[in-house]
Every structure is written in structure tokens, then in C-alpha cells.
Amino acid sequence: MSKTIIISNRLPVRIEKDENDELSYKTSEGGLATGLGSIFKTGDNIWIGWPGMAFSSEESKANVKENLLERNMAPVFLTEDEVNNYYLGFSNQTLWPAYHYFVQNIIFNEKQWQSYVDANKKFAAVVAEYIEPGDTIWVHDYQLLLLPQMLRDINPDLTIGFFQHIPFPSYEVFRMIPWRQELLKGMLGADYIAFHTYDDMRHFLSSVHRVVGLAYDRNEILLDDRIVVVDSVPMGIDYDKYAKSAESSDAIAREARYRRDLRGRLVLSMDRLDYSKGISTRLKAFERFLIENPNYKGEFSLLLIVVPSRDKVPSYQSLKEEIDELVGRINGEFGRMNWTPIHYFYRSFPLPALSAFYRMCEIAMITPLRDGMNLVCKEFIASKRDQKGVLILSEMAGSSKELSDAILVNPNDQKQLVESLKKALEMPQEEQVAHMELMQSSLQKYNIFKWVDLFLGNLEEVKTMQAEMATHNLDKKSHSQIINDFSKAQKRLILLDYDGTLVPFHDDPESCAPSDELMETLKQLKSNPNNEVVIISGRKADHLEKWMGSLHSHLVAEHGAWIKEPYSKWTRNPELNSDDWKEEVKEIINFYVDRTPGSFLEEKANALVWHYRKVEKGLGALRSSELYSHLKYMRRRGVDVMEGNHIVEVKPTAINKGKIALEYKKRFNPDFSMAIGDDRTDEYMFEMLPESSYTIKVGPGNSFARFSIKDDVAVRVILKELAEADS
Ligand code: GDG
């Protein structure tokens, strides 16, 4: 039986030592642990990670390992040096600040990088002990970016998913990291890579393209050996757990107890100690609010919870000092005998205490400068059982994409923060309830369990797609079967791409005329009224007319924009949109033509193509990646950007070879159909034709086609055999 292996830096357990050195194990209540609980505790499934403590003797390690195994966990023991360099070092002083756009806090340190590589290897070695064929692996977060490829190297057939909990930065920031290639290649070992938001996913794809030089189509990256799918799957919370906890007698009793000392209205600020959470900016906005709104003095207080975190890292230590100072200054300046503006706690609390805070505070001010998702704001909403309360949320938090009913703010805009606080304090209750209701129903639906199901379900789908794309070389048996089925069939449909399929590529696109022999074969095929031969190409109509016109067969030019039926005129595909996309694209392409000697723009009636076959090797590929990325955003405007053989082609989405192929299939209803093509645009045909069709890809690489053959020579051979089978 195959199993699921979950891997994260930290195991979902807290190990504590009592005064007699006896160890106790407490399973963590964190969101991830709850969501994955039903999975890792089942059968042989296992969660692998660092137990959070150093153990010196082999005996104690063996003991911990045994105890953890009973709880379906396995430890990766890290030395103090590894904790300092891999975890506190590279993970939290290079990746964390870079990924949260705190470039001033980034440290580039070769030794820490090496430790990161070694620690990832250590994780891989432990995972290797448990891997069996058919297992599904789910790797979590930025501490383990190299692990997916390390595991793929151990077993190429593994199913590997990767989820990143923190943002993925824009290429401009990511490119600063000296080990950017290694990091991306490590991640690409996974089959399915997901982030919290679409923006993270977009940034990742753009970096893959620019740093590793791999093209992507929508959210798919085609590697030599498989396709990798990139996605955004926003993480939810265990909604019912927070809702129930807010109504528990423990939470209610705590609220009553805290309320004895804390009077007045309350605003909640709760985060881990981290510069990305925007705590000092929030405090400064609070101070400004009091200056600008003196009538609110004594009316409400800020409940400031800061949970200790990474306090060995210097930037966290200085942040702590800054917060201490700000709180001191504000309380000192504005406080009265009977009123404290900020109630400040630097420690963690058990869940019932958090629930009491969520109940007591009518406003939560969650204004990180950058946050992958942010779960605290979701927990606050789930805890508001009477639906009264207001959330002020930073638009820089991943959660803002889902919680558009919060008061969304730019956390760097002090004026806006002050105004939002006033708005929240003055919001009528009916309005609060209306917003709360909408946010609650969305969070209830997209909860943590749904997130787990979605991620694992999508990962499985990627594997199915990979299996479908693993084309088989057209062996002798299948070859004979094609000839046989063709001979037996009453009605046959043959769809053929032109360049790279019927004729080889040529430096000059004008010099690709078909040989007499090929024309003879096609004419022979066409002469049987039971055969419908369709030449379906990206070429312009006049090229096809010049070379294939004498065939009097079905001709399709520009991927379906122009169609010519035997003995009739070329007609424009009526499905086409207007040309208003063209000017903008032309301007962009011309910008690249100007910068790239040897390249040129080809204007077709319904497409624009940038050619770079004659451009200096390397430069052409580089410029094409840039142009491709540049044009990507045009997708939303209804155009497709495709990379072909030394070309980048832009055309309206409404047409593609797949749609046209299907139309011919419907029209002729053949009992034998075959499609042959060599590049990405032919994939539309392979993907859309029914499984019974013989779809053949020319050349190497993954494809949706059932079979692959070596080159255009092999295509001409098989066509000749078909023609002869008929005679
Ligand atoms: C990373 C990403 C992303 C807080 N104080 C206490 C306590 N907590 C719990 C909260 C919440 C969790 O910790 C914090 O989660 P966040 O999402 O807010 O932030 P990060 O720790 O930075 O998490 C983040 C997340 O991963 C998930 O993908 O959302 O963007 O940075 O659940 O309730 N829990 C207890 N006592 C406390 O004092 N028990």
C-alpha cells in the first residue's frame, strides 16, 4: 500500500523535559498540524521533521525516534551548528527577508548556504529510509526548497508536492540571491508547486522563466522528463475549532476574568515577533490616531500581543527593542491614572486565552507589511459568534485576496491606517454584521480540510496528466496497427501540420517548398474519395496556397484563422475577434526587433510573429524569454502567446488547431483519424481529439500525443505507406 509522507522543518510536536530529565510529547495545535492530522496519523503515513531540540547521546536519539514513531512521526536531528546556520541563518536571514521584500535585512553568507544544502540533504537521507515506490510526498515551506529535487534523484517516479507558506517575491528581488538557480531547480523536483496567492505563483513562474530559462504555458512548465504544474491554493483554518473554542466555557470565563481589569473598547494586535508583521508601523499609526483624535483618549485601548520568535536573530532583537520603546513612549505620553493606551504582552498564550481575546476585541488590526497568508485574521473572524466586529487588514497579506469585506489598507500609508481605525470604531453594527457574515461563510467553506483535499487532489491530477503525456515511440506493432486500421476504415481523416512535420525547418521561412515526392504521396492519398487530407498550419495562407494549392485539399492557415475548402476561396474564420490587440503587441515586438539584430516581425492577418532563427545563438533565446514574459500579461486581453521553433507568436485565443481539428472530425465523422505535428501548437490537436485517434508527435519531448516518431523523414515514410495501402 502506498503512503503519504509529510515533511516540514518542524515536527508538529513539542517535546519538554521535566526536572528528572523525563521527556513529554505534546502534539501541536497549529493550523497545519490540525489540517494534516487526519492524514499523517493514518496507517503507515508519516510526518518527518526536526523535533525542535538538540539531543547529544545516541541513546536519547534512539529513544526519541521510537517515541515519535509511535505517533507517526520521524525525527531529523539537527546539530546546534545546523540550527544556527541552516535555520536561523540561511532560512531566516536570507530567504525570509528576501521573500518578504526586506532587502536591507538580507545576509548572503556562503557558509550558511552550504549548511542549508547539507541540512536539506540530511532531510533527504531520513526521508529515503521511509520511501517506497508509489508514495506521495508533501514538502512544506522555504526551509526545504532543495528537498524536492533531492528526493526526485533518489526515486524519479515519486509523486512530490510542494507548498510554500510565505510569499514568492518578484523576479527583481529574487534575482539578488546568489543561489537563485539552485533554489528553483530544487523546487522543480516537485510535480505540483503551490502558493497562497496568484501573485506568488506568477512571480515564481516569471523567475523560473528568467533564471532557469524554462518556458511556461499558463501554469505549466514543461521539463524534459515531465510537466510541473504551479498553482495558488490559499490555506484556510479549522473554522469549527475556532468557532467552538470562542463559545467554550473556558474562553467565556477568561473573558470575564480579563474584563475585571480591562475596561473600555479594545482593538487587537496579535502577531509573532517579526518585522514583516508591521508592528511598529501599526503602533506609530495608533500614536498618530491619538494625536489627531484626542476625544478618543480613554475610550479604547490596544491589546498588543507579540509572540516571541527567532529572538537569537539580531534583526528580531532590535525589533523587540523598538516595540518596547514605542509602547513605553505612547503609554508614557498619553496614559492616565485610569487609562492605559496599550496593554502589551510579550509571550504566547493557550488557545482559550486567544479565543477570549478574539471575543473581547471589537476590532482586529492586522496590518503586516508582507505576509504569505495570515491566519490570525481568519481566526478572529471565525470567533465572532455574534457577527459583530471589524477587521482592518493589510492588502499585503495573502488573506486580503479572500477577505475583501474587511477594511483593506496599505500598511505603509499612515494616514489611511488612522482613517481606517476611525472608520472601524464608528462602523454601525448592521454594517459590521453584513461584512462579517460574508467573510464567515467564505472561511467556513474554504477551511483547512478543503485546502488539504484540494492540494492532494490536484497533485494526483498532475500525475495522471504526466502519465497521459508520456508518449510512446511508435513501435513496429503500433505502426502496423495504424496501417491496418487505415486499410479497414471506410472514412479517413488525416490532419497534418506543415513545418517540421511534412518538411524540415529552414533558416529562410520562404524556402520550405515540399519535395515532388511528398506532393506525389499527398495527391495519391487525396485521390481516394474516402480520405480527407487537411493541412493545418501556422503559416500564412499565401504560403500554403503556393506550396499546397495544387493539392485541392482542405487547407488551414494561421492555426485556423483562414480556411480553404477544395476548389473554393480562402475564407476568414468568423470566430475571430477584432484586431484591436494588434497595435499594442506590435509596439512591444518592434521594441525587441530594434534591440535584437537579425530578428524580424512577421505580420499575418491574424497573428504577429517575432522570428529569431538568424539571431546570435544565446542572445535570441534570452531575448525570446524576455519578450515572452513581457507579452504574458496580454493573455487577459484574449490573446495567446506561444513559443515555437525560433519564434514567439501572438494570436487571438479564439482559434487554435485543436478546435479546427475537432470541427473536421465532427463534419466527416471518420472511423479512422490521425493527426501529426511537431510543436506546442499541435498539442491542442492532440489534447482535443478523442482517444481513439492516432495522434503522433514529431521529435522528442513530452506531449499529449499517443505516439512519437523521430522526424519529418519518418512522417513522409508512414504517409507513403498509407498511400500505398490504398492503391
Ligand atoms: C506562516 C506565514 C501563513 C499566535 N500566537 C499564539 C498562537 N498563534 C497562532 C495563531 C496562528 C498562527 O500562530 C500564526 O499564523 P500566521 O499565519 O498569522 O503567521 P506565521 O507564523 O508567520 O505563518 C503566514 C502561515 O505560515 C500559514 O501558511 O499564513 O503568512 O508567515 O494560527 O493563532 N497560538 C497559540 N498561542 C499564541 O500565543 N496557541
Tab-separated table of C-alpha atoms and ligand atoms in Angstrom, residues 14 29-32 96 100 140-142 163-167 196 235-237 241-242 270-272 274 276-277 305-310 347-354 357-358 366 368 370-380 397-399 448 451, ligand 1:
chain	number	residue	atom	x	y	z
A	14	ARG	CA	6.567	19.951	21.444
A	29	GLU	CA	-2.329	22.681	17.804
A	30	GLY	CA	-1.036	24.725	14.855
A	31	GLY	CA	-3.182	25.116	11.745
A	32	LEU	CA	-1.067	22.861	9.568
A	96	TRP	CA	12.790	35.132	4.865
A	100	HIS	CA	9.212	39.428	2.320
A	140	HIS	CA	6.413	22.268	3.172
A	141	ASP	CA	7.979	25.674	3.012
A	142	TYR	CA	11.053	27.726	2.440
A	163	PHE	CA	3.667	24.143	-0.730
A	164	GLN	CA	5.292	27.461	0.124
A	165	HIS	CA	3.701	29.237	3.077
A	166	ILE	CA	5.480	32.561	2.619
A	167	PRO	CA	5.308	34.889	-0.402
A	196	HIS	CA	-1.200	31.041	-1.206
A	235	MET	CA	-4.809	27.947	3.087
A	236	GLY	CA	-7.820	28.052	5.393
A	237	ILE	CA	-8.267	27.459	9.126
A	241	LYS	CA	-12.470	24.635	16.074
A	242	TYR	CA	-12.162	28.418	16.484
A	270	MET	CA	-1.554	39.914	17.567
A	271	ASP	CA	1.488	38.572	15.735
A	272	ARG	CA	4.683	36.630	16.048
A	274	ASP	CA	8.579	39.698	13.097
A	276	SER	CA	7.257	41.594	8.269
A	277	LYS	CA	4.182	41.918	10.505
A	305	ILE	CA	0.154	40.523	21.828
A	306	VAL	CA	3.615	39.795	20.481
A	307	VAL	CA	4.576	36.136	20.446
A	308	PRO	CA	8.336	35.535	20.911
A	309	SER	CA	10.047	34.209	17.807
A	310	ARG	CA	13.592	33.853	16.379
A	347	ARG	CA	4.575	35.893	25.341
A	348	SER	CA	2.400	33.123	23.963
A	349	PHE	CA	-0.993	32.055	25.269
A	350	PRO	CA	-3.072	28.862	25.186
A	351	LEU	CA	-5.955	28.648	22.713
A	352	PRO	CA	-8.764	29.508	25.206
A	353	ALA	CA	-6.903	32.752	26.026
A	354	LEU	CA	-6.634	33.610	22.317
A	357	PHE	CA	-9.016	37.975	23.172
A	358	TYR	CA	-10.863	37.415	19.890
A	366	ILE	CA	-3.824	43.033	11.174
A	368	PRO	CA	1.574	43.190	8.018
A	370	ARG	CA	4.072	41.481	3.818
A	371	ASP	CA	2.525	38.134	4.781
A	372	GLY	CA	2.125	34.902	2.812
A	373	MET	CA	-1.411	34.434	4.130
A	374	ASN	CA	-2.018	35.405	7.806
A	375	LEU	CA	-4.217	33.112	9.809
A	376	VAL	CA	-4.818	35.336	12.846
A	377	CYS	CA	-7.292	37.489	10.923
A	378	LYS	CA	-9.199	34.377	9.831
A	379	GLU	CA	-9.321	33.081	13.406
A	380	PHE	CA	-10.633	36.454	14.622
A	397	ALA	CA	-1.390	39.841	3.377
A	398	GLY	CA	-2.364	36.881	1.199
A	399	SER	CA	-5.652	36.689	3.134
A	448	ILE	CA	-8.135	23.808	6.229
A	451	TRP	CA	-7.229	23.027	1.428
B	1	GDG	C1	3.431	31.470	8.139
B	1	GDG	C2	3.317	32.620	7.153
B	1	GDG	C3	0.944	31.946	6.738
B	1	GDG	C4	-0.118	33.112	17.511
B	1	GDG	N1	0.115	33.414	18.800
B	1	GDG	C5	-0.219	32.336	19.508
B	1	GDG	C6	-0.672	31.359	18.644
B	1	GDG	N2	-0.604	31.866	17.413
B	1	GDG	C7	-1.022	31.165	16.217
B	1	GDG	C8	-2.134	31.914	15.521
B	1	GDG	C9	-1.999	31.421	14.113
B	1	GDG	C10	-0.507	31.173	13.974
B	1	GDG	O1	0.033	31.120	15.282
B	1	GDG	C11	0.200	32.299	13.222
B	1	GDG	O2	-0.017	32.134	11.860
B	1	GDG	P1	0.145	33.324	10.832
B	1	GDG	O3	-0.441	32.876	9.550
B	1	GDG	O4	-0.574	34.515	11.337
B	1	GDG	O5	1.700	33.670	10.713
B	1	GDG	P2	3.134	32.872	10.584
B	1	GDG	O6	3.506	32.237	11.838
B	1	GDG	O7	4.102	33.904	10.112
B	1	GDG	O8	2.927	31.745	9.469
B	1	GDG	C12	1.871	33.104	7.093
B	1	GDG	C13	1.196	30.740	7.615
B	1	GDG	O9	2.583	30.386	7.641
B	1	GDG	C14	0.385	29.528	7.146
B	1	GDG	O10	0.681	29.183	5.846
B	1	GDG	O11	-0.387	32.367	6.930
B	1	GDG	O12	1.750	34.134	6.139
B	1	GDG	O13	4.175	33.697	7.514
B	1	GDG	O14	-2.679	30.219	13.917
B	1	GDG	O15	-3.345	31.589	16.161
B	1	GDG	N3	-1.100	30.166	19.042
B	1	GDG	C15	-1.095	29.914	20.365
B	1	GDG	N4	-0.628	30.822	21.269
B	1	GDG	C16	-0.199	32.031	20.883
B	1	GDG	O16	0.207	32.840	21.705
B	1	GDG	N5	-1.556	28.726	20.798
